[in-house]
Short mmCIF file of C-alpha atoms in Angstrom, two decimals:
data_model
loop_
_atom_site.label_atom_id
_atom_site.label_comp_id
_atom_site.label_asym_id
_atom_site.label_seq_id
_atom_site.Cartn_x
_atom_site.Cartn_y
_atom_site.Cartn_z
CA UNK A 1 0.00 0.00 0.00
CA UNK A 2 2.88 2.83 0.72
CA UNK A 3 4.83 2.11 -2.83
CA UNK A 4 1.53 2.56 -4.23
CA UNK A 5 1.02 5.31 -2.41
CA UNK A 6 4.11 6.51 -3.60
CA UNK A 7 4.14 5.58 -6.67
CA UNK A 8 0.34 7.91 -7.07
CA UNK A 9 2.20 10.67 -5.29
CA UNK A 10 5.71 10.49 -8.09
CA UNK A 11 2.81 9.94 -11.01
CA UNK A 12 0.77 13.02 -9.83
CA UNK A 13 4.48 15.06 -8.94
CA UNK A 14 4.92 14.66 -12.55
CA UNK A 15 1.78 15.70 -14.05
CA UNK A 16 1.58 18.75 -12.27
CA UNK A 17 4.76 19.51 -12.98
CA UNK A 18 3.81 19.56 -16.77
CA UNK A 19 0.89 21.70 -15.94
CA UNK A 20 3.28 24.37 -14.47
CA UNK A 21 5.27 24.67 -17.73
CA UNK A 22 1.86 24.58 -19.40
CA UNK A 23 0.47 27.39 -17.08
CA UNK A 24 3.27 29.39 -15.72
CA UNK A 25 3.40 31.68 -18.35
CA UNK A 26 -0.44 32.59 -18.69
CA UNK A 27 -0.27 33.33 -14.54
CA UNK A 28 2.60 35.61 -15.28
CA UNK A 29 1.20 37.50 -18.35
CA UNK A 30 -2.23 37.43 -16.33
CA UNK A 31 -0.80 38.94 -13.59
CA UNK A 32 1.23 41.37 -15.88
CA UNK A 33 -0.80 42.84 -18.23
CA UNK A 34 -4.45 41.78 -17.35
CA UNK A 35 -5.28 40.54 -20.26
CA UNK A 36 -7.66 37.03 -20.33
CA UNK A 37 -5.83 35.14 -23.03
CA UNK A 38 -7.75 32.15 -23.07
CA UNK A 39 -5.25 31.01 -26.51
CA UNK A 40 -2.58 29.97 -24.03
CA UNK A 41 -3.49 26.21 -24.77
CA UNK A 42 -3.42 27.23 -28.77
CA UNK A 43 0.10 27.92 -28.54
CA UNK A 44 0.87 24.90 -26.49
CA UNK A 45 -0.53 22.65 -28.96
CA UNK A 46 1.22 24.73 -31.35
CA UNK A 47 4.36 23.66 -29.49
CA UNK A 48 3.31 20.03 -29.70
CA UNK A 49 2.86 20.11 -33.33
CA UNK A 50 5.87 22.00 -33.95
CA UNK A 51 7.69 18.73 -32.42
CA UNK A 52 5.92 16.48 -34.04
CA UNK A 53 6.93 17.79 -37.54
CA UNK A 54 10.63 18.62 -36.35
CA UNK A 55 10.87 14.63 -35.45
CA UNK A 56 8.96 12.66 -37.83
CA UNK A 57 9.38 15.20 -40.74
CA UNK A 58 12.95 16.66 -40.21
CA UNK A 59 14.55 13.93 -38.14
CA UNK A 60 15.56 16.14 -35.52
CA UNK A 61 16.42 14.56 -32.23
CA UNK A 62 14.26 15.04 -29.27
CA UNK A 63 16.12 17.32 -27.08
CA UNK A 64 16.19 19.63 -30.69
CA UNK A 65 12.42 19.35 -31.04
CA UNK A 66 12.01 21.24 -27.81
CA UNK A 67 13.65 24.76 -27.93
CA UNK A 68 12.33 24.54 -31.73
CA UNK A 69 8.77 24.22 -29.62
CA UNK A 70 9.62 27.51 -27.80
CA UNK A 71 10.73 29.62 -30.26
CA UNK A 72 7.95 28.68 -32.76
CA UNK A 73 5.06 29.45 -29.84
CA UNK A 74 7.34 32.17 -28.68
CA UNK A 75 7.26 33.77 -32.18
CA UNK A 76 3.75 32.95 -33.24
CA UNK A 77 2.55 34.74 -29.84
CA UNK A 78 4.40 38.01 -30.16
CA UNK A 79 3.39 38.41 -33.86
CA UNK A 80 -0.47 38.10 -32.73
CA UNK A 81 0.13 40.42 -29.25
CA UNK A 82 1.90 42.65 -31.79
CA UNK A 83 -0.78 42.76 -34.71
CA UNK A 84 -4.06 41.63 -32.60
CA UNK A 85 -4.17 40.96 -29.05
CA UNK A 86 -2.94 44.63 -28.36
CA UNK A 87 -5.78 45.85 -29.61
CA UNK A 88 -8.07 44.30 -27.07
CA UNK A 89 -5.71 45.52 -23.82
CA UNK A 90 -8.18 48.69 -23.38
CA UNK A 91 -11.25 46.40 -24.06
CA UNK A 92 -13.54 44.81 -21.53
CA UNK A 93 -13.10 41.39 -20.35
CA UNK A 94 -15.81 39.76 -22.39
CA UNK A 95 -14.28 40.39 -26.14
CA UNK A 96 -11.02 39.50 -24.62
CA UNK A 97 -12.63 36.23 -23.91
CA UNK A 98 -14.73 35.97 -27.30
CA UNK A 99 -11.38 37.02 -29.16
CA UNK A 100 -8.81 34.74 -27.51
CA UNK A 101 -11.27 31.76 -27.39
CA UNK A 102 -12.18 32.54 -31.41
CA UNK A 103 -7.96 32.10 -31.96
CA UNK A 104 -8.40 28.60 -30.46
CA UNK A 105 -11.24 27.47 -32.95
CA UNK A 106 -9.22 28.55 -35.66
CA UNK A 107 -6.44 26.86 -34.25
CA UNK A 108 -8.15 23.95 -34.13
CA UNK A 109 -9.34 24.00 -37.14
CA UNK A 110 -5.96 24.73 -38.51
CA UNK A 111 -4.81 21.83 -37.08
CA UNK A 112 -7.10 19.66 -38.46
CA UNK A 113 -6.74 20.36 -41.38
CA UNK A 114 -3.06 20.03 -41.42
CA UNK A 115 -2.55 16.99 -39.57
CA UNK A 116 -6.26 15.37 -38.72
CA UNK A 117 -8.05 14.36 -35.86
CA UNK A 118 -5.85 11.47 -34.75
CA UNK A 119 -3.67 11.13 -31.90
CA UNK A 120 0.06 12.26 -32.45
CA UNK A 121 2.98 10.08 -31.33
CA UNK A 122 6.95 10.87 -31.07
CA UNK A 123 9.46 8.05 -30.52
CA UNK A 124 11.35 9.10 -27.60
CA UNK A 125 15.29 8.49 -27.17
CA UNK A 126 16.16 5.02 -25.77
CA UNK A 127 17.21 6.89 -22.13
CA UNK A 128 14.20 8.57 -21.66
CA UNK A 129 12.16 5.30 -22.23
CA UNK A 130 11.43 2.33 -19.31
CA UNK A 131 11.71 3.28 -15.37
CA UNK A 132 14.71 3.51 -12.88
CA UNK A 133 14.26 2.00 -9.30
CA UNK A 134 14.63 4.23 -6.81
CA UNK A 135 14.21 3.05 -3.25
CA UNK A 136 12.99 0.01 -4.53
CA UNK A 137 10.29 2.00 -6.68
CA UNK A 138 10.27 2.04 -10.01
CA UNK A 139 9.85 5.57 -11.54
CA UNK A 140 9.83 6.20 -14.75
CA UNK A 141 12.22 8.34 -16.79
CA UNK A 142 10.09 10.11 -18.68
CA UNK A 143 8.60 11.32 -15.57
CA UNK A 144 11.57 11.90 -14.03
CA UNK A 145 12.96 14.58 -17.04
CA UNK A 146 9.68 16.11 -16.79
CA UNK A 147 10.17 16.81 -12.83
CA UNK A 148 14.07 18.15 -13.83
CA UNK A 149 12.64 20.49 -16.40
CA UNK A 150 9.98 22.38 -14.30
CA UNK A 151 12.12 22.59 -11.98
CA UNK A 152 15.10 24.02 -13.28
CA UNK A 153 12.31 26.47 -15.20
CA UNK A 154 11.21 27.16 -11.44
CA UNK A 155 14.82 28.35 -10.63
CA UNK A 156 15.05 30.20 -13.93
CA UNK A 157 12.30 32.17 -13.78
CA UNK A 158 12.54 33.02 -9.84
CA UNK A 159 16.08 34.01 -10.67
CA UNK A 160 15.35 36.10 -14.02
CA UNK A 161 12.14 38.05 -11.59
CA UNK A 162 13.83 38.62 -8.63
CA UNK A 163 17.77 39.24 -9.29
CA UNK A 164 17.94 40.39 -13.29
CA UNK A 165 17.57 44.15 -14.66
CA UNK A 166 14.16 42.32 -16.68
CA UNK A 167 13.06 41.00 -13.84
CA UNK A 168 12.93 44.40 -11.72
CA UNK A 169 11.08 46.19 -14.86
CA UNK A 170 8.52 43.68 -14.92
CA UNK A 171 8.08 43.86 -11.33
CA UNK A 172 8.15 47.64 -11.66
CA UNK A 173 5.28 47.44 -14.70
CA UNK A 174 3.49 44.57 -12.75
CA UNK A 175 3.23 46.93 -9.60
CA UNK A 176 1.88 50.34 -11.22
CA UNK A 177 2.43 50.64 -15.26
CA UNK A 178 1.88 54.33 -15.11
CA UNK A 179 4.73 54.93 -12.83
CA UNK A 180 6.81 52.53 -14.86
CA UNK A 181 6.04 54.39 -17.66
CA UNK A 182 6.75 57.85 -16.51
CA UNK A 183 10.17 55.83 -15.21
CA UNK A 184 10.96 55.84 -18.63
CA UNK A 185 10.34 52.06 -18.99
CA UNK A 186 9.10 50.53 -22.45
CA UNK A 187 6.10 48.98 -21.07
CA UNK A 188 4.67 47.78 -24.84
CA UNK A 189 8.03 46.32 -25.07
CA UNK A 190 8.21 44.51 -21.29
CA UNK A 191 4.59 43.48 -22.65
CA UNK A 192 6.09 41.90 -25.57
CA UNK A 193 8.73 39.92 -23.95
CA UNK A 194 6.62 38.76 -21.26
CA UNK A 195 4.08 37.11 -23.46
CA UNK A 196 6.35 35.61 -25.72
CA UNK A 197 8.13 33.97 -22.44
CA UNK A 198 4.77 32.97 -21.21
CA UNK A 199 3.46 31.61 -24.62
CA UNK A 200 7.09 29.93 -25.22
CA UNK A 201 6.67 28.25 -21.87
CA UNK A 202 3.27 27.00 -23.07
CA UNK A 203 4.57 25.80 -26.41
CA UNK A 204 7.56 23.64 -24.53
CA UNK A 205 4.96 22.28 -22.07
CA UNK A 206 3.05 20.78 -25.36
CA UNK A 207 5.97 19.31 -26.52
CA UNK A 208 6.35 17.32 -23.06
CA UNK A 209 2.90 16.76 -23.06
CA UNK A 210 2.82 14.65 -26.32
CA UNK A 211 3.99 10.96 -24.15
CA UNK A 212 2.20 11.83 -21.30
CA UNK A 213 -1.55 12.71 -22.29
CA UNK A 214 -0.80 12.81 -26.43
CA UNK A 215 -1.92 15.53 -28.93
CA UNK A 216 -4.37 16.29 -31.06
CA UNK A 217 -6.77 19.20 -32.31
CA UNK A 218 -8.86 19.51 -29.03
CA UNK A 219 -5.46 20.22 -26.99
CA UNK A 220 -6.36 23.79 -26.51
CA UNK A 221 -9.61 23.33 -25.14
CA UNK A 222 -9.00 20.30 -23.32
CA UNK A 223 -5.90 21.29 -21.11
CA UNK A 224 -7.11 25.21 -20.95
CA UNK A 225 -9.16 24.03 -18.22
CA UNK A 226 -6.64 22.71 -16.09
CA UNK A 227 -4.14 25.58 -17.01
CA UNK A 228 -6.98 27.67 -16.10
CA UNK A 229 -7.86 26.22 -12.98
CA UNK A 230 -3.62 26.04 -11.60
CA UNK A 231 -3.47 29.91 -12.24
CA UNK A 232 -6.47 30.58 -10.10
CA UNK A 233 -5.36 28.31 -7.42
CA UNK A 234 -1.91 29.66 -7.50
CA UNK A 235 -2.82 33.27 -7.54
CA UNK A 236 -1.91 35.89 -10.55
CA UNK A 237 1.29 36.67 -11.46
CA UNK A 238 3.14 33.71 -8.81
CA UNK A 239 5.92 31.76 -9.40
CA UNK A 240 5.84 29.91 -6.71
CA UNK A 241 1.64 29.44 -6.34
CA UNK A 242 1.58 27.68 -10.07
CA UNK A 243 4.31 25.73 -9.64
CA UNK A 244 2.44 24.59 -5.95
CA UNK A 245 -0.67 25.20 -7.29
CA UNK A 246 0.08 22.70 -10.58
CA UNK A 247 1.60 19.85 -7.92
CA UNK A 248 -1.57 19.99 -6.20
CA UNK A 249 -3.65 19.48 -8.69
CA UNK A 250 -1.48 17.10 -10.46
CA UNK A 251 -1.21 14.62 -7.59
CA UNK A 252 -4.90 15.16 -6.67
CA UNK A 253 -5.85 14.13 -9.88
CA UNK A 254 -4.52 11.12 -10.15
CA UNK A 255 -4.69 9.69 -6.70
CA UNK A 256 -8.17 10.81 -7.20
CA UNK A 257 -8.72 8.65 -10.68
CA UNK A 258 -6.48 5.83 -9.07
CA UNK A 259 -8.60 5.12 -5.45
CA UNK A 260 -11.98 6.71 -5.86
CA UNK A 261 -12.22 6.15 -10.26
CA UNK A 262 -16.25 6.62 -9.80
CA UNK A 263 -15.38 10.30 -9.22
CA UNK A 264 -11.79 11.19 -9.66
CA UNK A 265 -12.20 13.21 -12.71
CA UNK A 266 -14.65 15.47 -10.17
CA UNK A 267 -12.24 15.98 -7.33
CA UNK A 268 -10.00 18.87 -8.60
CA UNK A 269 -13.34 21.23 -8.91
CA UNK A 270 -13.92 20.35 -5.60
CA UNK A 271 -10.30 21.45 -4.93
CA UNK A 272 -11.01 24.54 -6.70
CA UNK A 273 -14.16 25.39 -5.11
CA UNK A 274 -12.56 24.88 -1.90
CA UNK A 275 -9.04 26.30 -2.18
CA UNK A 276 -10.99 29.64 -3.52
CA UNK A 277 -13.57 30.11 -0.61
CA UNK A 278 -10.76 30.07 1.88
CA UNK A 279 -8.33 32.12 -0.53
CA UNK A 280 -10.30 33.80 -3.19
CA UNK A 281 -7.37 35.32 -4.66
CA UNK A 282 -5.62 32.11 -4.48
CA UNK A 283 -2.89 30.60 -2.61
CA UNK A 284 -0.57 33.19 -3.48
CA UNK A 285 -2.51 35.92 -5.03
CA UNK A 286 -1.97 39.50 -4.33
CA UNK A 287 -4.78 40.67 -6.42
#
């Protein structure tokens, strides 16, 4: 019972973990610029399909397939803040919503029609494949790079926020944009760089994504609701509450579809509902 135990805990580490690369970003640009972009999962599909075609259809290797992710959702994202989504910032929250959850249909659509409905698959290196034992557990690897790479984003990113020049302008435009502005600070610019980061992040955490829970067209609609559901847990703009706001959901999710199956998939509302009526603003919200 224990390594079971354990094993649901390691399992459930791991998936949240690839919710916080999924989700980071859209807490930070959330917090950032207040802006509902409810595309986030469009440009981590994007990411996943961007791998797809740099391994099956350029031979690329796997640990090539990812940055390629990145910068294609990182590029993608600040030619659409540039030429669209900027045009929405002074908007209410309602077209923001009809607007970013339009750019998901078409994504979908797009994706459809460029690689069908069915299920994408990647052949993963031989040392990411099969299971290690650890303290007479066996983990597997896959699971095990996953855990690495949040957390050595984790480190990144709290490092870039807190002790870079970048990091103090986006705190700066984060805490009072007019004042950054009359600073002298390029806020459009910080804006820019921000939700490329955050949509980047998004289009790496597809490319993980594709062994764990697979890819196809519904990928944006399907995982915006757990993305969604870390960053209001977590709290806008946090570090720290989506990367412990993705592990809790992560874990509860599947111990919750591994002891009680009949209603496992129903748990993490519950964990919502609850989480928010103690913390509305979330476990590390400010605002």
């Amino acid at each position: 019972m224990i390594s079971q135990l354990a094993i649901v805990l390691f399992d459930g580490f791991a998936f949240g973990m690839l919710l916080f690369v999924l989700s980071v970003g859209l807490s930070v640009t959330l917090g950032l610029m207040n802006f509902i972009n409810l595309a986030h999962g469009a440009f981590g599909m994007l990411g996943g399909y961007v791998a797809v075609t740099a391994m099956r259809g350029l031979g690329w290797p796997f640990l090539a397939a990812l940055p390629a992710a990145f910068l294609a959702a990182a590029g993608i994202s600040v030619l659409l803040e540039r030429t669209l989504f900027r045009r929405l910032y002074k908007s209410g929250e309602l077209n923001q919503v009809l607007f970013t959850i339009g750019v998901v249909f078409v994504a979908a659509a797009l994706a459809t029609y460029a690689f069908g409905t069915v299920q994408q698959v990647i052949q993963l290196p031989a040392w990411l494949r099969g299971s290690v034992e650890v303290a007479g557990l066996r983990l597997g690897t896959y699971r095990i790079f996953i855990i690495a790479v949040a957390l050595a984003i984790t480190g990144l990113l709290v490092f870039g926020l807190e002790r870079t020049r970048l990091g103090a302008r986006i705190r700066a435009a984060v805490d009072n944009q007019r004042v950054a502005q009359g600073l002298g600070l390029d806020v459009e610019k910080i804006f820019a760089v921000t939700f490329a980061l955050g949509s980047g992040l998004a289009g790496l955490g597809g490319a993980l994504a594709i062994e764990i829970v697979g890819l196809d067209p519904s990928f944006g609609f399907h995982y915006l609701v757990y993305v969604l559901i870390v960053v209001s847990v977590g709290g806008l703009g946090s570090v720290a509450g989506s990367f412990f706001g993705a592990a809790l959901l992560g874990i509860c999710d599947v111990a919750g579809k591994y002891f009680v199956p009949e209603i496992g998939s129903f748990l993490i509302y519950l964990l919502l509902v609850a989480i928010l009526f103690v913390r509305p603003l979330g476990l590390f919200g400010k605002r």
